[in-house]
Amino acid sequence: MSEYSRSSATFKNYAISLGIIVGIVLILAWVVSTRSGEHIPSVNYGPDADVLRESADYPVTVPSTELVEEGWTPTSSTVNVTGPVEWSVGFATPKDSHAMFTQSDADPDRVVAERAKGAEEVGTVAVAGREWEHHSSEEWGALVLREEGVTLVVSGPTELDELARLASALETDSERDAEPAEEDDGTD
């Protein structure tokens, strides 16, 4: 008489199949847990800032490197020197949001309209000793500083405190403010 039992064969195959599936799930869980750290690609915006310094007719403003130490990650940098000179630097913020700094010598109203994305002006905010226009909507915020010959905009779908932090970390080159004086050597 045969010792083959259909019920024991079915259970045996079920146990083997279940073991294989559990093994695959455990391997996937291990792989995911070891790769859980988010990697945000970073860019070096220094070369674009140098191009802007050579092309702009105004003192160039750049984000401080201390932002990176605080967890800000520069994720994009674009510079346009044909037509109005404009530079934008995008950041991933420490609170997992995004913010962008833009400076341009184009028409200020056009720059604000493009970067504030429909956010309405709601007042002013004092940041690092300067009064910035505060634009806000349900999904977007912007801080705008209109200076002689250049408009600075800090914008993004983040909280006001992060926009203000980015604005406070902006440093304007002083080299363009003070042109080297020509020395008179006494000869004519």
mmCIF file of N, CA and C in Angstrom, residues 97-100 139-141 155-159 163:
data_model
loop_
_atom_site.group_PDB
_atom_site.id
_atom_site.type_symbol
_atom_site.label_atom_id
_atom_site.label_comp_id
_atom_site.label_asym_id
_atom_site.label_seq_id
_atom_site.Cartn_x
_atom_site.Cartn_y
_atom_site.Cartn_z
ATOM 1 N N SER A 97 11.324 70.629 2.933
ATOM 2 C CA SER A 97 10.565 71.423 1.986
ATOM 3 C C SER A 97 11.558 71.978 0.964
ATOM 4 N N HIS A 98 11.108 72.967 0.210
ATOM 5 C CA HIS A 98 11.971 73.563 -0.814
ATOM 6 C C HIS A 98 11.882 75.083 -0.741
ATOM 7 N N ALA A 99 12.989 75.722 -1.056
ATOM 8 C CA ALA A 99 13.028 77.182 -1.129
ATOM 9 C C ALA A 99 13.986 77.559 -2.254
ATOM 10 N N MET A 100 13.719 78.709 -2.867
ATOM 11 C CA MET A 100 14.554 79.165 -3.968
ATOM 12 C C MET A 100 14.925 80.625 -3.762
ATOM 13 N N GLU A 139 -0.478 77.995 -0.569
ATOM 14 C CA GLU A 139 0.537 77.004 -0.904
ATOM 15 C C GLU A 139 1.921 77.586 -1.180
ATOM 16 N N TRP A 140 2.067 78.895 -1.161
ATOM 17 C CA TRP A 140 3.341 79.486 -1.587
ATOM 18 C C TRP A 140 3.632 80.725 -0.763
ATOM 19 N N GLY A 141 4.908 80.962 -0.521
ATOM 20 C CA GLY A 141 5.322 82.171 0.170
ATOM 21 C C GLY A 141 6.523 82.778 -0.522
ATOM 22 N N SER A 155 11.642 82.355 -2.245
ATOM 23 C CA SER A 155 10.279 81.842 -2.377
ATOM 24 C C SER A 155 10.244 80.331 -2.247
ATOM 25 N N GLY A 156 9.026 79.821 -2.037
ATOM 26 C CA GLY A 156 8.850 78.379 -1.998
ATOM 27 C C GLY A 156 7.631 77.970 -1.213
ATOM 28 N N PRO A 157 7.319 76.682 -1.252
ATOM 29 C CA PRO A 157 6.162 76.157 -0.519
ATOM 30 C C PRO A 157 6.533 75.778 0.904
ATOM 31 N N THR A 158 7.251 76.643 1.572
ATOM 32 C CA THR A 158 7.731 76.364 2.920
ATOM 33 C C THR A 158 7.240 77.437 3.884
ATOM 34 N N GLU A 159 7.583 77.277 5.135
ATOM 35 C CA GLU A 159 7.139 78.205 6.170
ATOM 36 C C GLU A 159 7.943 79.503 6.115
ATOM 37 N N LEU A 163 11.943 80.710 4.942
ATOM 38 C CA LEU A 163 12.215 81.758 3.946
ATOM 39 C C LEU A 163 13.061 82.857 4.568
#
